[in-house]
mmCIF file of C-alpha atoms in Angstrom:
data_model
loop_
_atom_site.group_PDB
_atom_site.id
_atom_site.type_symbol
_atom_site.label_atom_id
_atom_site.label_comp_id
_atom_site.label_asym_id
_atom_site.label_seq_id
_atom_site.Cartn_x
_atom_site.Cartn_y
_atom_site.Cartn_z
ATOM 1 C CA UNK J 174 4.519 -0.933 -14.196
ATOM 2 C CA UNK J 175 3.129 -4.380 -13.767
ATOM 3 C CA UNK J 176 1.914 -5.766 -10.463
ATOM 4 C CA UNK J 177 4.954 -8.064 -10.429
ATOM 5 C CA UNK J 178 7.313 -5.061 -10.597
ATOM 6 C CA UNK J 179 5.472 -3.380 -7.716
ATOM 7 C CA UNK J 180 5.821 -6.569 -5.660
ATOM 8 C CA UNK J 181 9.507 -6.931 -6.530
ATOM 9 C CA UNK J 182 10.685 -3.327 -6.238
ATOM 10 C CA UNK J 183 8.282 -0.907 -4.504
ATOM 11 C CA UNK J 184 9.132 -0.287 -0.829
ATOM 12 C CA UNK J 185 6.579 -0.588 1.951
ATOM 13 C CA UNK J 186 5.093 2.833 2.614
ATOM 14 C CA UNK J 187 5.113 3.878 -1.047
ATOM 15 C CA UNK J 188 2.009 5.480 -2.514
ATOM 16 C CA UNK J 189 0.851 3.366 -5.469
ATOM 17 C CA UNK J 190 -1.646 4.371 -8.157
ATOM 18 C CA UNK J 191 -3.448 1.675 -10.137
ATOM 19 C CA UNK J 192 -5.544 2.021 -13.264
ATOM 20 C CA UNK J 193 -7.292 0.024 -15.936
ATOM 21 C CA UNK J 194 -6.694 2.788 -18.495
ATOM 22 C CA UNK J 195 -10.349 3.734 -19.043
ATOM 23 C CA UNK J 196 -11.439 7.389 -18.856
ATOM 24 C CA UNK J 197 -13.224 8.627 -15.726
ATOM 25 C CA UNK J 198 -17.007 8.782 -16.191
ATOM 26 C CA UNK J 199 -18.887 12.009 -15.429
ATOM 27 C CA UNK J 200 -19.953 12.645 -11.812
ATOM 28 C CA UNK J 201 -23.629 12.294 -12.726
ATOM 29 C CA UNK J 202 -23.119 8.598 -13.564
ATOM 30 C CA UNK J 203 -22.727 7.485 -9.942
ATOM 31 C CA UNK J 204 -22.792 3.712 -10.525
ATOM 32 C CA UNK J 205 -20.335 3.867 -13.401
ATOM 33 C CA UNK J 206 -18.110 6.185 -11.369
ATOM 34 C CA UNK J 207 -18.096 3.788 -8.376
ATOM 35 C CA UNK J 208 -17.234 0.879 -10.662
ATOM 36 C CA UNK J 209 -14.461 2.929 -12.288
ATOM 37 C CA UNK J 210 -13.049 3.942 -8.871
ATOM 38 C CA UNK J 211 -12.900 0.247 -7.944
ATOM 39 C CA UNK J 212 -10.275 -0.264 -10.695
ATOM 40 C CA UNK J 213 -8.655 3.196 -10.644
ATOM 41 C CA UNK J 214 -7.441 4.495 -7.303
ATOM 42 C CA UNK J 215 -4.446 5.107 -5.041
ATOM 43 C CA UNK J 216 -3.211 3.519 -1.826
ATOM 44 C CA UNK J 217 -0.199 3.041 0.442
ATOM 45 C CA UNK J 218 1.705 -0.238 0.116
ATOM 46 C CA UNK J 219 1.350 -1.933 3.512
ATOM 47 C CA UNK J 220 2.043 -5.624 2.940
ATOM 48 C CA UNK J 221 3.687 -8.061 0.538
ATOM 49 C CA UNK J 222 2.671 -11.721 0.710
ATOM 50 C CA UNK J 223 4.757 -14.462 -0.908
ATOM 51 C CA UNK J 224 3.092 -17.077 -3.086
ATOM 52 C CA UNK J 225 2.005 -20.305 -1.467
ATOM 53 C CA UNK J 226 0.686 -23.706 -2.330
ATOM 54 C CA UNK J 227 -2.207 -25.434 -0.580
ATOM 55 C CA UNK J 228 -2.832 -28.929 -1.839
ATOM 56 C CA UNK J 229 -3.334 -28.683 -5.581
ATOM 57 C CA UNK J 230 -4.010 -24.919 -5.503
ATOM 58 C CA UNK J 231 -1.205 -22.395 -6.018
ATOM 59 C CA UNK J 232 -1.721 -18.828 -4.848
ATOM 60 C CA UNK J 233 0.565 -16.276 -6.548
ATOM 61 C CA UNK J 234 2.441 -13.528 -4.702
ATOM 62 C CA UNK J 235 0.326 -10.513 -3.825
ATOM 63 C CA UNK J 236 0.486 -7.121 -2.144
ATOM 64 C CA UNK J 237 -1.977 -5.002 -0.195
ATOM 65 C CA UNK J 238 -2.697 -1.280 -0.436
ATOM 66 C CA UNK J 239 -4.337 0.787 2.315
ATOM 67 C CA UNK J 240 -6.814 3.023 0.509
ATOM 68 C CA UNK J 241 -8.182 4.993 3.444
ATOM 69 C CA UNK J 242 -9.815 5.247 6.853
ATOM 70 C CA UNK J 243 -13.390 6.283 7.535
ATOM 71 C CA UNK J 244 -14.802 7.576 10.793
ATOM 72 C CA UNK J 245 -15.313 10.723 12.798
ATOM 73 C CA UNK J 246 -12.708 12.729 14.685
ATOM 74 C CA UNK J 247 -10.238 10.340 16.354
ATOM 75 C CA UNK J 248 -12.413 7.214 15.980
ATOM 76 C CA UNK J 249 -11.740 5.104 12.894
ATOM 77 C CA UNK J 250 -14.752 2.954 12.089
ATOM 78 C CA UNK J 251 -13.592 1.389 8.811
ATOM 79 C CA UNK J 252 -10.189 0.780 7.242
ATOM 80 C CA UNK J 253 -10.207 0.041 3.507
ATOM 81 C CA UNK J 254 -7.567 -2.309 2.084
ATOM 82 C CA UNK J 255 -7.259 -3.803 -1.388
ATOM 83 C CA UNK J 256 -5.057 -6.743 -2.338
ATOM 84 C CA UNK J 257 -3.668 -7.448 -5.801
ATOM 85 C CA UNK J 258 -2.163 -10.591 -7.244
ATOM 86 C CA UNK J 259 1.069 -10.225 -9.218
ATOM 87 C CA UNK J 260 -0.831 -11.408 -12.300
ATOM 88 C CA UNK J 261 -3.291 -8.464 -12.138
ATOM 89 C CA UNK J 262 -4.096 -6.849 -15.497
ATOM 90 C CA UNK J 263 -4.048 -3.316 -14.020
ATOM 91 C CA UNK J 264 -1.256 -0.786 -14.589
ATOM 92 C CA UNK J 265 0.561 0.427 -11.459
ATOM 93 C CA UNK J 266 2.677 3.509 -10.778
ATOM 94 C CA UNK J 267 4.777 4.452 -7.759
ATOM 95 C CA UNK J 268 3.574 7.983 -7.021
ATOM 96 C CA UNK J 269 5.679 8.636 -3.941
ATOM 97 C CA UNK J 270 8.114 6.676 -1.819
ATOM 98 C CA UNK J 271 8.680 7.208 1.915
ATOM 99 C CA UNK J 272 10.906 10.202 2.609
ATOM 100 C CA UNK J 273 14.467 9.732 3.819
ATOM 101 C CA UNK J 274 14.448 9.888 7.613
ATOM 102 C CA UNK J 275 10.840 8.777 7.973
ATOM 103 C CA UNK J 276 10.181 5.754 10.157
ATOM 104 C CA UNK J 277 7.965 2.829 9.166
ATOM 105 C CA UNK J 278 6.115 1.133 12.024
ATOM 106 C CA UNK J 279 5.644 -2.552 11.169
ATOM 107 C CA UNK J 280 3.226 -4.745 13.140
ATOM 108 C CA UNK J 281 5.885 -7.478 13.642
ATOM 109 C CA UNK J 282 9.301 -8.469 12.390
ATOM 110 C CA UNK J 283 9.936 -10.656 9.378
ATOM 111 C CA UNK J 284 7.995 -11.170 6.164
ATOM 112 C CA UNK J 285 4.666 -11.340 8.031
ATOM 113 C CA UNK J 286 5.027 -7.728 9.196
ATOM 114 C CA UNK J 287 2.478 -5.224 7.954
ATOM 115 C CA UNK J 288 2.974 -1.464 7.785
ATOM 116 C CA UNK J 289 0.686 0.195 10.332
ATOM 117 C CA UNK J 290 2.044 3.758 10.378
ATOM 118 C CA UNK J 291 4.551 6.078 8.702
ATOM 119 C CA UNK J 292 6.059 8.678 11.042
ATOM 120 C CA UNK J 293 8.229 11.682 10.178
ATOM 121 C CA UNK J 294 10.978 10.617 12.599
ATOM 122 C CA UNK J 295 11.839 8.100 15.352
ATOM 123 C CA UNK J 296 10.442 10.136 18.310
ATOM 124 C CA UNK J 297 7.127 10.573 16.468
ATOM 125 C CA UNK J 298 7.031 6.837 15.686
ATOM 126 C CA UNK J 299 7.723 5.922 19.325
ATOM 127 C CA UNK J 300 5.053 8.354 20.524
ATOM 128 C CA UNK J 301 2.507 6.903 18.056
ATOM 129 C CA UNK J 302 3.429 3.383 19.117
ATOM 130 C CA UNK J 303 2.949 4.232 22.810
ATOM 131 C CA UNK J 304 -0.626 5.356 22.063
ATOM 132 C CA UNK J 305 -1.600 2.490 19.744
ATOM 133 C CA UNK J 306 -0.012 -0.535 21.408
ATOM 134 C CA UNK J 307 1.516 -2.994 18.978
ATOM 135 C CA UNK J 308 3.550 -5.208 21.350
ATOM 136 C CA UNK J 309 5.677 -6.875 18.658
ATOM 137 C CA UNK J 310 6.136 -3.754 16.531
ATOM 138 C CA UNK J 311 9.370 -3.017 14.698
ATOM 139 C CA UNK J 312 10.604 0.438 13.685
ATOM 140 C CA UNK J 313 12.428 0.776 10.360
ATOM 141 C CA UNK J 314 14.052 4.066 9.385
ATOM 142 C CA UNK J 315 14.168 4.911 5.674
ATOM 143 C CA UNK J 316 17.789 5.699 4.820
ATOM 144 C CA UNK J 317 19.403 7.587 1.963
ATOM 145 C CA UNK J 318 21.223 4.346 1.058
ATOM 146 C CA UNK J 319 17.891 2.644 0.282
ATOM 147 C CA UNK J 320 16.834 5.503 -1.980
ATOM 148 C CA UNK J 321 20.239 5.500 -3.703
ATOM 149 C CA UNK J 322 20.020 1.738 -4.253
ATOM 150 C CA UNK J 323 16.660 2.198 -5.991
ATOM 151 C CA UNK J 324 18.130 4.869 -8.262
ATOM 152 C CA UNK J 325 21.153 2.737 -9.190
ATOM 153 C CA UNK J 326 18.876 -0.159 -10.131
ATOM 154 C CA UNK J 327 16.752 2.158 -12.289
ATOM 155 C CA UNK J 328 13.743 2.045 -10.011
ATOM 156 C CA UNK J 329 13.599 5.737 -9.149
ATOM 157 C CA UNK J 330 10.146 7.244 -8.954
#
């Protein structure tokens, strides 16, 4: 899929794989492997940003993937995000979509909301939210109707 199709059709919370199509280098080539991993990886779709215009400059639509958290035990020291423009030359694949009945915790309502957590159910989402404190958070339950709509439109994963 193209980046534009991911922006248009992939739901927040989906696991997205991106690739430039080159083969993975051997482990012994650490620099080449790090460079390859920069263009071939997986992440969870957490945000979609519409295009905008500032003066004479036009910024295309883009989306952000959460690639991982780094830290020790319960303390996260670093969160890794990667943003892609819809005109990216990489190939994208929806690996997994949020399960029916899971609850997406969004940082705020509206288009500016960013996915901060995916819970198995509403009580788990409310419990997570009580510990992490997002005052304007919105809970969105993934329904079977949303999954069925994707399948009717030919966007099934």
